[in-house]
Short mmCIF file of C-alpha atoms in Angstrom, two decimals:
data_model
loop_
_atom_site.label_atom_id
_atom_site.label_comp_id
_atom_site.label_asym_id
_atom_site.label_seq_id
_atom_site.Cartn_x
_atom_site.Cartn_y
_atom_site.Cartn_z
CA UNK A 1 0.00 0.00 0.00
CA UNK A 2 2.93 2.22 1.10
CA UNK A 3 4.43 1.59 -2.41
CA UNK A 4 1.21 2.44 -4.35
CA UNK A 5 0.88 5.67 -2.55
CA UNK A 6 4.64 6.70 -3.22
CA UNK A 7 4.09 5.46 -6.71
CA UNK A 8 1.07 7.82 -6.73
CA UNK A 9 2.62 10.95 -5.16
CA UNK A 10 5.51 10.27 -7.69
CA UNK A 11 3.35 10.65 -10.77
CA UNK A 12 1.30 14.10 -9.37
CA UNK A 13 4.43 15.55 -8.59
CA UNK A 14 5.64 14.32 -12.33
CA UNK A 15 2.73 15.66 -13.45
CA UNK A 16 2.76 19.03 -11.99
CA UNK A 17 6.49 19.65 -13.25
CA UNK A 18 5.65 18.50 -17.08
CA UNK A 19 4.84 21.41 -19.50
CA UNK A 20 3.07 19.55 -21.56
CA UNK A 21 0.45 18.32 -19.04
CA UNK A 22 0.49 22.74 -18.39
CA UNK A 23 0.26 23.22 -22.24
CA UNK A 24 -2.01 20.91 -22.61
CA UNK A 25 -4.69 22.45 -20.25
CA UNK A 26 -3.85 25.92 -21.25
CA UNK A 27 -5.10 24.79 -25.31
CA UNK A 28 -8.01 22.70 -23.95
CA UNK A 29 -6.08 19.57 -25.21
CA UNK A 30 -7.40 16.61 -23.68
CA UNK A 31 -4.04 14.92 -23.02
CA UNK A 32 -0.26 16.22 -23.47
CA UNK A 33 0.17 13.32 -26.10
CA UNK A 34 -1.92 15.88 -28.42
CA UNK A 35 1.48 17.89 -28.48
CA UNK A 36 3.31 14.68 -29.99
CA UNK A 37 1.32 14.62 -33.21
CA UNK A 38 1.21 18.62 -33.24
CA UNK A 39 5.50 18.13 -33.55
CA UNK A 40 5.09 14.96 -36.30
CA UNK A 41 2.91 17.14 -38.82
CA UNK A 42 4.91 20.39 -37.65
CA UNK A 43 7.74 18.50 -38.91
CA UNK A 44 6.39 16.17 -42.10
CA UNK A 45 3.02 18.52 -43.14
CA UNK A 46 0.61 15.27 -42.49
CA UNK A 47 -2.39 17.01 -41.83
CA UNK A 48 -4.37 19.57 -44.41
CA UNK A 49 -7.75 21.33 -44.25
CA UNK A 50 -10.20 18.35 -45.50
CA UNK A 51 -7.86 15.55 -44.48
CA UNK A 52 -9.62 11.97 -43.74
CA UNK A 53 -8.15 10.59 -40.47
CA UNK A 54 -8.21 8.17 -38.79
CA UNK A 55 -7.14 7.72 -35.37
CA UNK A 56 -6.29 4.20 -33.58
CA UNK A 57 -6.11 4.47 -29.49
CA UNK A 58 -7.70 7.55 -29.68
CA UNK A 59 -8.82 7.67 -25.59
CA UNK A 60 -9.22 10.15 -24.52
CA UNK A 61 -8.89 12.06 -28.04
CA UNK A 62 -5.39 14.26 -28.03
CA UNK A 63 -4.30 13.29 -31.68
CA UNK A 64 -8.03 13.82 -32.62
CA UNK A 65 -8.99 17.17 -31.08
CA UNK A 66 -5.36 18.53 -33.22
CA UNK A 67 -6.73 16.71 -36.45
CA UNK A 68 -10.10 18.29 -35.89
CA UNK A 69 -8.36 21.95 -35.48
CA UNK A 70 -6.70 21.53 -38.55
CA UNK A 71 -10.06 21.37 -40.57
CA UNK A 72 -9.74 16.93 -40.78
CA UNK A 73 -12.83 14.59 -41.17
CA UNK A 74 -11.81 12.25 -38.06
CA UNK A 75 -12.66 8.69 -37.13
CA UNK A 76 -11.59 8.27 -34.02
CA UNK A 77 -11.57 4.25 -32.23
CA UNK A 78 -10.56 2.74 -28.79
CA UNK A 79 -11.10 0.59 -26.26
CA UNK A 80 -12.37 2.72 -23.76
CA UNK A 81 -15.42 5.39 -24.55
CA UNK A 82 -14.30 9.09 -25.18
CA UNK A 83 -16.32 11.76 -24.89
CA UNK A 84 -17.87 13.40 -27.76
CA UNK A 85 -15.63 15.44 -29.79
CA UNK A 86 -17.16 18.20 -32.37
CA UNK A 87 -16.85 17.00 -36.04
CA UNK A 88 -15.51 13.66 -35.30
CA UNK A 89 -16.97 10.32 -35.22
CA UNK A 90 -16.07 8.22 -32.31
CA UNK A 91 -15.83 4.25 -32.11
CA UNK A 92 -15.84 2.48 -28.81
CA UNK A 93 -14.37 -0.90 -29.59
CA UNK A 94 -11.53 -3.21 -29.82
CA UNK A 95 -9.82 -1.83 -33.77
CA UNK A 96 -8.16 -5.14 -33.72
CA UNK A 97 -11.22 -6.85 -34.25
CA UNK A 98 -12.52 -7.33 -37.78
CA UNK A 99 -16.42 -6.51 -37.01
CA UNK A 100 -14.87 -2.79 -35.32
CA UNK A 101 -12.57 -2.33 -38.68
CA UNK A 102 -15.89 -2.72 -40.49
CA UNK A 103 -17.67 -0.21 -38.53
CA UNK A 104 -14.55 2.27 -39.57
CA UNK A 105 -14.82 1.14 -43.07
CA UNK A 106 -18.80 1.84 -42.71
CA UNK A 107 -18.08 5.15 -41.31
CA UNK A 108 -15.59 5.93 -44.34
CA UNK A 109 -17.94 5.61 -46.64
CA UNK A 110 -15.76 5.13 -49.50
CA UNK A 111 -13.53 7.76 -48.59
CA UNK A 112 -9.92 7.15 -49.10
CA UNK A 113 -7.49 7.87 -45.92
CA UNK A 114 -4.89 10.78 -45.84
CA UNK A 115 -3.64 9.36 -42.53
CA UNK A 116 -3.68 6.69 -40.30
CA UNK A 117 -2.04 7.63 -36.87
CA UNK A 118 -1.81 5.32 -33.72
CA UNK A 119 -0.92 6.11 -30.41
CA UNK A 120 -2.13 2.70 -28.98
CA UNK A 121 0.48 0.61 -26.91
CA UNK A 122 -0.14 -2.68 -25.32
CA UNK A 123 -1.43 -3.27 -21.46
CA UNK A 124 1.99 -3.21 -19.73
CA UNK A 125 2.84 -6.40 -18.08
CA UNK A 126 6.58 -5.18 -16.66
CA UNK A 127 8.38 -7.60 -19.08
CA UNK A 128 9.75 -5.48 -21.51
CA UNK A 129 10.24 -7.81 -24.21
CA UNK A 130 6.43 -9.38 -23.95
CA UNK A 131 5.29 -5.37 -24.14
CA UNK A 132 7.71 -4.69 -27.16
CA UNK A 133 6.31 -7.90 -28.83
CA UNK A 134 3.08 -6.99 -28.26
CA UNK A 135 3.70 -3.23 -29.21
CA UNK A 136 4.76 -4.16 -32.75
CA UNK A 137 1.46 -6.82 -32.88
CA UNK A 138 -0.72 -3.67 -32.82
CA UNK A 139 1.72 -1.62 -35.03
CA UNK A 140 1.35 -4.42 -37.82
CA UNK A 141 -2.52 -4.16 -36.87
CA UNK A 142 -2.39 -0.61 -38.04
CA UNK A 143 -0.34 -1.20 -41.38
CA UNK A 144 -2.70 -4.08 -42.30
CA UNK A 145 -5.40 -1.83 -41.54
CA UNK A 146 -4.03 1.29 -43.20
CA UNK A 147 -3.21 -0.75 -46.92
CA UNK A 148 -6.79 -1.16 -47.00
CA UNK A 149 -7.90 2.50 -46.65
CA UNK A 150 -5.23 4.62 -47.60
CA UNK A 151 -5.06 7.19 -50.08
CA UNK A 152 -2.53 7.08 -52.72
CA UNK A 153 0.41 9.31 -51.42
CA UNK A 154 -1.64 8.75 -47.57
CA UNK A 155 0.23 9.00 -44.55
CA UNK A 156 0.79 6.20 -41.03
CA UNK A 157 2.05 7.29 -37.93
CA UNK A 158 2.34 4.69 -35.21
CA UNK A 159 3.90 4.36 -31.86
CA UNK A 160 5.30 1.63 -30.69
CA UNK A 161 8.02 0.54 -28.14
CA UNK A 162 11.90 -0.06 -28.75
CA UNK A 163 13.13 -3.37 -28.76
CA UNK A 164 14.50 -4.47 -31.82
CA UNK A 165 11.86 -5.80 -34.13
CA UNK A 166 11.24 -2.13 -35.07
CA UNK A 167 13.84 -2.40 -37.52
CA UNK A 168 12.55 -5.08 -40.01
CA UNK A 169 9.32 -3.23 -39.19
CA UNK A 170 10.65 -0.18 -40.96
CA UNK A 171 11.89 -2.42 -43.69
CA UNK A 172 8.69 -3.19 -44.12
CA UNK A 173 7.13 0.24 -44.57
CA UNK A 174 9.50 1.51 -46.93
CA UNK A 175 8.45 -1.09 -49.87
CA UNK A 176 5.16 0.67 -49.17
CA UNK A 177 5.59 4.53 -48.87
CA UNK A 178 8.66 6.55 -50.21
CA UNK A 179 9.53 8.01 -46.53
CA UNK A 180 9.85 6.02 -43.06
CA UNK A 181 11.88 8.01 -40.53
CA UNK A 182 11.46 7.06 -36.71
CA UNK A 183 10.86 9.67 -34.48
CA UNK A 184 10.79 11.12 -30.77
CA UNK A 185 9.29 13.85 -30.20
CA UNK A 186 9.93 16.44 -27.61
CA UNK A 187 6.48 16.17 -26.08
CA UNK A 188 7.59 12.03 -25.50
CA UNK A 189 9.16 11.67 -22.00
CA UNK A 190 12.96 11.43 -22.41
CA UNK A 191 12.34 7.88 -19.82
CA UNK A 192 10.07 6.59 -22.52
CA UNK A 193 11.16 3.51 -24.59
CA UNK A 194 7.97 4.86 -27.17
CA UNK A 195 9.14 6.35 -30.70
CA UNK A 196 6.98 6.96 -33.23
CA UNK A 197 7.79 5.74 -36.72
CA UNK A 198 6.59 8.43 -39.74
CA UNK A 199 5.37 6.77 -43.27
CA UNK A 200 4.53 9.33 -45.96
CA UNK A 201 3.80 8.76 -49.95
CA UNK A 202 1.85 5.74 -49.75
CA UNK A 203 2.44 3.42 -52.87
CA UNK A 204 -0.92 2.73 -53.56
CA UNK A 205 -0.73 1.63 -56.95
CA UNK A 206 1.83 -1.03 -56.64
CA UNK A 207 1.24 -4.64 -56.77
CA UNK A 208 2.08 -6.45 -53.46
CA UNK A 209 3.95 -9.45 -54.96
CA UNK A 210 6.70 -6.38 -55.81
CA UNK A 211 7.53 -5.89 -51.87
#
């Protein structure tokens, strides 16, 4: 108990020193991770003014409330419920789950992606290797996902957490788009294994027996 409530003072007093948690109230964001996508499209230009998004792990809706700002149609989807979010339209649901991809796909109407962006990351079990694995499981999710929606030229962003695998993950990506760079942004705590891995000009056109 003594532990918990260390552990608890800890991450208030965290908390209060983080200027991103400040920033994050000051703009009305809903979470300081909204200040990690705001430095990604700062830095590659992912999101326009009529964008299609859609946003994986969305809870409680951070990457979606800065894709709404910039003028984007959003489709936001996670586990947990979020509270409504003006000009988006929010999934409760588990994305990895085909009947939930279909309800995105419903919600698309037809409408080809400009970006996919994930900030999901597994349930953390203390084993660092079990969470990496598990972190790239959803990241491959998300790219399986993404080929099916994606613009031509469309945009992934995905978190996930270092361990190794991350590299033949990139590998993967760039047979797909014509830029993967991996990422960590300022707004990602400096203790955090988390990067976030950037995939722009999506080869849609391009028969998969060439990758």
């Amino acid at each position: 108990m003594q532990r918990a409530w260390y552990s608890s003072k800890a991450w208030l007093q965290r908390q209060a020193r983080d200027p991103y948690v400040k920033a994050a109230k000051s703009n009305q964001f809903r979470a300081r991770s909204a200040f990690k996508l705001i430095q990604l499209d700062q830095k590659y230009k992912l999101i326009k003014r009529g964008s299609v998004v859609v946003d994986v792990g969305a809870a409680p809706g951070g990457f979606t409330q800065v894709a709404v700002n910039k003028g984007a149609t959003v489709i936001g989807v996670d586990l947990l419920p979020i509270e409504p979010i003006p000009n988006a339209h929010l999934i409760q649901g588990d994305f990895t789950k085909p009947s939930i991809q279909k309800t995105i796909m419903d919600a698309l109407e037809g409408r080809p992606v400009d970006l996919v962006c994930s900030d999901m990351a597994p349930s953390f079990s203390g084993n660092h290797t079990a969470d990496h694995a598990r972190s790239m499981e959803l990241c491959e999710a998300v790219f399986a996902f993404a080929e099916t929606v994606l613009a031509q030229n469309g945009s992934m962003v995905t978190k996930l957490l270092m361990g190794g695998d991350e590299v033949h993950f990139r590998k993967k990506l760039k047979a797909r788009f014509r830029l993967v760079k991996q990422e960590k942004p300022d707004a990602s705590r400096k203790q955090s294994t988390e990067i976030f891995i950037v995939a722009k000009g999506y080869k849609k056109d391009m028969k998969k027996e060439e990758v």
